[in-house]
Amino acid sequence: MTEDLRVIKTKKNLRTAFIRLLDEKTLDKINVSELCRTAGITRKTFYLHYENITIYFEGIIEDLLDEIESAMKRTTDHRLMKNERLNPKMIYIFEHIYENKEIYQIVFSENSRFTYYAMFYDRIKKLVRNSMEAIGIEEINEFEVSYQANAILGVIMEWSHNGFQDSVEEMNDILFSILKRYRVY
């Protein structure tokens, strides 16, 4: 069943307002009244869907995790469908991250809660394991899975800390060269 168009519009307005506010202040300084005023919705509408700002932000993170999963799955599917080795043009995760860079800067800022990193780590670890299984790796070492998940997150965090100065294409090349160096492709 699809969502009501009003709900979709409200969520879009909330996200736009939230990002605008995050551009002006830190997450802990944003309150529900201000978010609702900026989004053009009532507090009642906000509380109908969310308990507080933190819960709202964690919902955004869950959406981002779903989108990362989709991007990583697209990379794996592309490799399997074409039956070829990984190349930089097959890496889709950086497109998603760049499109949502304002939120990623918050998630991976030095002031961010470790919980957010852990949420990304757990999901990416699962995706790495699934990718390894999909390309036919029979013996999967959990330390290797953990290493790769942290490596991916480390690259994303470094890009974020550098203000996303490198292009998506450059990031694809950077990750590809790292993977190639360690023969992880």
PDB file of C-alpha atoms in Angstrom:
ATOM      1  CA  MET A   1       0.000   0.000   0.000  1.00  0.00           C
ATOM      2  CA  THR A   2       1.422   3.371  -0.972  1.00  0.00           C
ATOM      3  CA  GLU A   3       1.676   6.320   1.378  1.00  0.00           C
ATOM      4  CA  ASP A   4      -0.835   9.143   1.216  1.00  0.00           C
ATOM      5  CA  LEU A   5       0.505  12.038  -0.888  1.00  0.00           C
ATOM      6  CA  ARG A   6      -0.032  14.408   2.048  1.00  0.00           C
ATOM      7  CA  VAL A   7       2.180  12.248   4.245  1.00  0.00           C
ATOM      8  CA  ILE A   8       4.855  12.098   1.549  1.00  0.00           C
ATOM      9  CA  LYS A   9       4.749  15.884   1.142  1.00  0.00           C
ATOM     10  CA  THR A  10       4.882  16.423   4.911  1.00  0.00           C
ATOM     11  CA  LYS A  11       7.893  14.109   5.262  1.00  0.00           C
ATOM     12  CA  LYS A  12       9.649  15.859   2.382  1.00  0.00           C
ATOM     13  CA  ASN A  13       8.976  19.284   3.913  1.00  0.00           C
ATOM     14  CA  LEU A  14      10.212  18.061   7.300  1.00  0.00           C
ATOM     15  CA  ARG A  15      13.421  16.679   5.831  1.00  0.00           C
ATOM     16  CA  THR A  16      14.077  19.866   3.846  1.00  0.00           C
ATOM     17  CA  ALA A  17      13.451  21.995   6.939  1.00  0.00           C
ATOM     18  CA  PHE A  18      15.585  19.694   9.075  1.00  0.00           C
ATOM     19  CA  ILE A  19      18.524  19.940   6.682  1.00  0.00           C
ATOM     20  CA  ARG A  20      18.125  23.725   6.520  1.00  0.00           C
ATOM     21  CA  LEU A  21      18.188  23.922  10.317  1.00  0.00           C
ATOM     22  CA  LEU A  22      21.169  21.572  10.524  1.00  0.00           C
ATOM     23  CA  ASP A  23      22.997  23.944   8.240  1.00  0.00           C
ATOM     24  CA  GLU A  24      22.476  26.665  10.864  1.00  0.00           C
ATOM     25  CA  LYS A  25      22.913  24.764  14.141  1.00  0.00           C
ATOM     26  CA  THR A  26      23.778  21.424  15.722  1.00  0.00           C
ATOM     27  CA  LEU A  27      21.270  18.616  16.138  1.00  0.00           C
ATOM     28  CA  ASP A  28      20.926  19.123  19.895  1.00  0.00           C
ATOM     29  CA  LYS A  29      19.913  22.776  19.357  1.00  0.00           C
ATOM     30  CA  ILE A  30      16.960  21.959  17.076  1.00  0.00           C
ATOM     31  CA  ASN A  31      13.576  21.743  18.774  1.00  0.00           C
ATOM     32  CA  VAL A  32      10.224  20.472  17.526  1.00  0.00           C
ATOM     33  CA  SER A  33       8.575  23.906  17.453  1.00  0.00           C
ATOM     34  CA  GLU A  34      11.307  25.377  15.292  1.00  0.00           C
ATOM     35  CA  LEU A  35      11.355  22.375  12.956  1.00  0.00           C
ATOM     36  CA  CYS A  36       7.574  22.494  12.528  1.00  0.00           C
ATOM     37  CA  ARG A  37       7.576  26.245  11.924  1.00  0.00           C
ATOM     38  CA  THR A  38      10.317  25.884   9.279  1.00  0.00           C
ATOM     39  CA  ALA A  39       8.527  22.934   7.637  1.00  0.00           C
ATOM     40  CA  GLY A  40       5.141  24.649   7.708  1.00  0.00           C
ATOM     41  CA  ILE A  41       3.428  21.910   9.711  1.00  0.00           C
ATOM     42  CA  THR A  42       1.826  21.730  13.126  1.00  0.00           C
ATOM     43  CA  ARG A  43       3.451  20.182  16.166  1.00  0.00           C
ATOM     44  CA  LYS A  44       0.467  17.841  16.342  1.00  0.00           C
ATOM     45  CA  THR A  45       1.352  16.527  12.877  1.00  0.00           C
ATOM     46  CA  PHE A  46       4.962  16.003  13.933  1.00  0.00           C
ATOM     47  CA  TYR A  47       3.978  14.134  17.090  1.00  0.00           C
ATOM     48  CA  LEU A  48       1.550  12.008  15.118  1.00  0.00           C
ATOM     49  CA  HIS A  49       4.557  10.454  13.368  1.00  0.00           C
ATOM     50  CA  TYR A  50       7.526  10.977  15.722  1.00  0.00           C
ATOM     51  CA  GLU A  51       8.155  11.039  19.456  1.00  0.00           C
ATOM     52  CA  ASN A  52      10.947  13.638  19.396  1.00  0.00           C
ATOM     53  CA  ILE A  53      13.775  15.082  17.272  1.00  0.00           C
ATOM     54  CA  THR A  54      16.139  12.220  18.117  1.00  0.00           C
ATOM     55  CA  ILE A  55      13.602   9.602  17.004  1.00  0.00           C
ATOM     56  CA  TYR A  56      12.992  11.625  13.847  1.00  0.00           C
ATOM     57  CA  PHE A  57      16.734  11.774  13.112  1.00  0.00           C
ATOM     58  CA  GLU A  58      17.131   8.044  13.747  1.00  0.00           C
ATOM     59  CA  GLY A  59      14.343   7.479  11.206  1.00  0.00           C
ATOM     60  CA  ILE A  60      16.354   9.486   8.686  1.00  0.00           C
ATOM     61  CA  ILE A  61      19.363   7.316   9.476  1.00  0.00           C
ATOM     62  CA  GLU A  62      17.298   4.166   8.874  1.00  0.00           C
ATOM     63  CA  ASP A  63      16.264   5.597   5.492  1.00  0.00           C
ATOM     64  CA  LEU A  64      19.919   6.307   4.677  1.00  0.00           C
ATOM     65  CA  LEU A  65      20.867   2.764   5.650  1.00  0.00           C
ATOM     66  CA  ASP A  66      18.196   1.390   3.313  1.00  0.00           C
ATOM     67  CA  GLU A  67      19.549   3.593   0.514  1.00  0.00           C
ATOM     68  CA  ILE A  68      23.145   2.473   1.185  1.00  0.00           C
ATOM     69  CA  GLU A  69      21.952  -1.119   1.086  1.00  0.00           C
ATOM     70  CA  SER A  70      20.312  -0.468  -2.264  1.00  0.00           C
ATOM     71  CA  ALA A  71      23.483   1.183  -3.649  1.00  0.00           C
ATOM     72  CA  MET A  72      25.737  -1.657  -2.470  1.00  0.00           C
ATOM     73  CA  LYS A  73      23.317  -4.276  -3.775  1.00  0.00           C
ATOM     74  CA  ARG A  74      23.281  -2.482  -7.124  1.00  0.00           C
ATOM     75  CA  THR A  75      27.094  -2.737  -7.265  1.00  0.00           C
ATOM     76  CA  THR A  76      27.015  -6.471  -6.465  1.00  0.00           C
ATOM     77  CA  ASP A  77      24.159  -7.133  -8.895  1.00  0.00           C
ATOM     78  CA  HIS A  78      25.986  -5.250 -11.646  1.00  0.00           C
ATOM     79  CA  ARG A  79      29.092  -7.397 -11.121  1.00  0.00           C
ATOM     80  CA  LEU A  80      27.117 -10.631 -11.117  1.00  0.00           C
ATOM     81  CA  MET A  81      24.951  -9.697 -14.103  1.00  0.00           C
ATOM     82  CA  LYS A  82      27.917  -8.636 -16.243  1.00  0.00           C
ATOM     83  CA  ASN A  83      30.087 -11.423 -14.796  1.00  0.00           C
ATOM     84  CA  GLU A  84      33.051  -9.087 -14.606  1.00  0.00           C
ATOM     85  CA  ARG A  85      35.504  -7.778 -12.072  1.00  0.00           C
ATOM     86  CA  LEU A  86      34.721  -4.637 -10.147  1.00  0.00           C
ATOM     87  CA  ASN A  87      35.586  -1.344 -11.796  1.00  0.00           C
ATOM     88  CA  PRO A  88      35.152   2.236 -10.555  1.00  0.00           C
ATOM     89  CA  LYS A  89      32.017   2.879 -12.626  1.00  0.00           C
ATOM     90  CA  MET A  90      30.235   0.062 -10.745  1.00  0.00           C
ATOM     91  CA  ILE A  91      30.510   1.721  -7.339  1.00  0.00           C
ATOM     92  CA  TYR A  92      27.237   3.468  -6.524  1.00  0.00           C
ATOM     93  CA  ILE A  93      27.515   4.167  -2.801  1.00  0.00           C
ATOM     94  CA  PHE A  94      29.230   7.548  -3.210  1.00  0.00           C
ATOM     95  CA  GLU A  95      26.417   8.925  -5.389  1.00  0.00           C
ATOM     96  CA  HIS A  96      23.982   8.295  -2.549  1.00  0.00           C
ATOM     97  CA  ILE A  97      26.288   9.767   0.067  1.00  0.00           C
ATOM     98  CA  TYR A  98      26.948  12.920  -1.937  1.00  0.00           C
ATOM     99  CA  GLU A  99      23.222  13.459  -2.501  1.00  0.00           C
ATOM    100  CA  ASN A 100      22.744  13.323   1.295  1.00  0.00           C
ATOM    101  CA  LYS A 101      26.021  14.930   2.356  1.00  0.00           C
ATOM    102  CA  GLU A 102      24.430  17.375   4.807  1.00  0.00           C
ATOM    103  CA  ILE A 103      23.114  14.520   6.910  1.00  0.00           C
ATOM    104  CA  TYR A 104      26.275  12.425   6.574  1.00  0.00           C
ATOM    105  CA  GLN A 105      28.338  15.340   7.858  1.00  0.00           C
ATOM    106  CA  ILE A 106      26.252  15.222  11.022  1.00  0.00           C
ATOM    107  CA  VAL A 107      26.277  11.444  11.353  1.00  0.00           C
ATOM    108  CA  PHE A 108      30.065  11.308  11.025  1.00  0.00           C
ATOM    109  CA  SER A 109      30.946  14.516  12.856  1.00  0.00           C
ATOM    110  CA  GLU A 110      33.176  14.363  15.905  1.00  0.00           C
ATOM    111  CA  ASN A 111      30.222  15.397  18.091  1.00  0.00           C
ATOM    112  CA  SER A 112      27.955  12.630  16.830  1.00  0.00           C
ATOM    113  CA  ARG A 113      26.836   9.780  19.051  1.00  0.00           C
ATOM    114  CA  PHE A 114      28.643   6.460  18.602  1.00  0.00           C
ATOM    115  CA  THR A 115      25.218   4.842  18.252  1.00  0.00           C
ATOM    116  CA  TYR A 116      24.907   6.292  14.747  1.00  0.00           C
ATOM    117  CA  TYR A 117      28.279   4.892  13.689  1.00  0.00           C
ATOM    118  CA  ALA A 118      27.283   1.515  15.142  1.00  0.00           C
ATOM    119  CA  MET A 119      24.047   1.529  13.134  1.00  0.00           C
ATOM    120  CA  PHE A 120      25.989   2.100   9.907  1.00  0.00           C
ATOM    121  CA  TYR A 121      28.657  -0.412  10.884  1.00  0.00           C
ATOM    122  CA  ASP A 122      26.136  -3.182  11.589  1.00  0.00           C
ATOM    123  CA  ARG A 123      24.288  -2.652   8.310  1.00  0.00           C
ATOM    124  CA  ILE A 124      27.427  -2.359   6.175  1.00  0.00           C
ATOM    125  CA  LYS A 125      28.881  -5.453   7.824  1.00  0.00           C
ATOM    126  CA  LYS A 126      25.752  -7.365   6.835  1.00  0.00           C
ATOM    127  CA  LEU A 127      26.010  -6.019   3.289  1.00  0.00           C
ATOM    128  CA  VAL A 128      29.694  -6.946   3.000  1.00  0.00           C
ATOM    129  CA  ARG A 129      28.886 -10.484   4.155  1.00  0.00           C
ATOM    130  CA  ASN A 130      26.011 -10.737   1.645  1.00  0.00           C
ATOM    131  CA  SER A 131      28.256  -9.430  -1.125  1.00  0.00           C
ATOM    132  CA  MET A 132      30.949 -11.986  -0.288  1.00  0.00           C
ATOM    133  CA  GLU A 133      28.370 -14.763  -0.397  1.00  0.00           C
ATOM    134  CA  ALA A 134      26.943 -13.466  -3.689  1.00  0.00           C
ATOM    135  CA  ILE A 135      30.316 -13.534  -5.449  1.00  0.00           C
ATOM    136  CA  GLY A 136      30.959 -17.076  -4.244  1.00  0.00           C
ATOM    137  CA  ILE A 137      33.315 -16.734  -1.285  1.00  0.00           C
ATOM    138  CA  GLU A 138      32.684 -19.944   0.630  1.00  0.00           C
ATOM    139  CA  GLU A 139      34.621 -19.413   3.855  1.00  0.00           C
ATOM    140  CA  ILE A 140      33.719 -16.042   5.266  1.00  0.00           C
ATOM    141  CA  ASN A 141      35.908 -14.807   8.089  1.00  0.00           C
ATOM    142  CA  GLU A 142      34.026 -12.437  10.400  1.00  0.00           C
ATOM    143  CA  PHE A 143      37.213 -10.468  11.078  1.00  0.00           C
ATOM    144  CA  GLU A 144      37.579  -9.836   7.354  1.00  0.00           C
ATOM    145  CA  VAL A 145      33.927  -8.768   7.156  1.00  0.00           C
ATOM    146  CA  SER A 146      34.484  -6.392  10.071  1.00  0.00           C
ATOM    147  CA  TYR A 147      37.689  -5.045   8.517  1.00  0.00           C
ATOM    148  CA  GLN A 148      35.978  -4.314   5.207  1.00  0.00           C
ATOM    149  CA  ALA A 149      32.953  -2.684   6.856  1.00  0.00           C
ATOM    150  CA  ASN A 150      35.210  -0.414   8.903  1.00  0.00           C
ATOM    151  CA  ALA A 151      37.312   0.355   5.823  1.00  0.00           C
ATOM    152  CA  ILE A 152      34.238   1.452   3.864  1.00  0.00           C
ATOM    153  CA  LEU A 153      33.054   3.586   6.780  1.00  0.00           C
ATOM    154  CA  GLY A 154      36.544   5.031   7.188  1.00  0.00           C
ATOM    155  CA  VAL A 155      36.634   6.167   3.569  1.00  0.00           C
ATOM    156  CA  ILE A 156      33.163   7.722   3.907  1.00  0.00           C
ATOM    157  CA  MET A 157      34.144   9.462   7.147  1.00  0.00           C
ATOM    158  CA  GLU A 158      37.352  10.852   5.665  1.00  0.00           C
ATOM    159  CA  TRP A 159      35.418  12.181   2.672  1.00  0.00           C
ATOM    160  CA  SER A 160      32.927  13.794   5.048  1.00  0.00           C
ATOM    161  CA  HIS A 161      35.682  15.313   7.221  1.00  0.00           C
ATOM    162  CA  ASN A 162      37.220  16.787   4.050  1.00  0.00           C
ATOM    163  CA  GLY A 163      33.924  18.493   3.249  1.00  0.00           C
ATOM    164  CA  PHE A 164      33.146  16.217   0.285  1.00  0.00           C
ATOM    165  CA  GLN A 165      35.750  18.052  -1.807  1.00  0.00           C
ATOM    166  CA  ASP A 166      36.502  15.024  -3.986  1.00  0.00           C
ATOM    167  CA  SER A 167      33.953  14.211  -6.683  1.00  0.00           C
ATOM    168  CA  VAL A 168      31.904  11.018  -6.700  1.00  0.00           C
ATOM    169  CA  GLU A 169      34.047   9.746  -9.584  1.00  0.00           C
ATOM    170  CA  GLU A 170      37.253  10.487  -7.660  1.00  0.00           C
ATOM    171  CA  MET A 171      35.879   8.632  -4.637  1.00  0.00           C
ATOM    172  CA  ASN A 172      35.006   5.651  -6.819  1.00  0.00           C
ATOM    173  CA  ASP A 173      38.596   5.661  -8.128  1.00  0.00           C
ATOM    174  CA  ILE A 174      40.024   6.016  -4.610  1.00  0.00           C
ATOM    175  CA  LEU A 175      37.987   3.110  -3.227  1.00  0.00           C
ATOM    176  CA  PHE A 176      38.746   0.994  -6.289  1.00  0.00           C
ATOM    177  CA  SER A 177      42.495   1.589  -5.956  1.00  0.00           C
ATOM    178  CA  ILE A 178      42.342   0.646  -2.257  1.00  0.00           C
ATOM    179  CA  LEU A 179      40.394  -2.523  -3.035  1.00  0.00           C
ATOM    180  CA  LYS A 180      42.764  -3.354  -5.892  1.00  0.00           C
ATOM    181  CA  ARG A 181      45.832  -2.838  -3.708  1.00  0.00           C
ATOM    182  CA  TYR A 182      44.525  -5.344  -1.175  1.00  0.00           C
ATOM    183  CA  ARG A 183      42.923  -7.591  -3.816  1.00  0.00           C
ATOM    184  CA  VAL A 184      39.478  -7.260  -2.223  1.00  0.00           C
ATOM    185  CA  TYR A 185      37.534  -7.000  -5.469  1.00  0.00           C
TER     186      TYR A 185
END
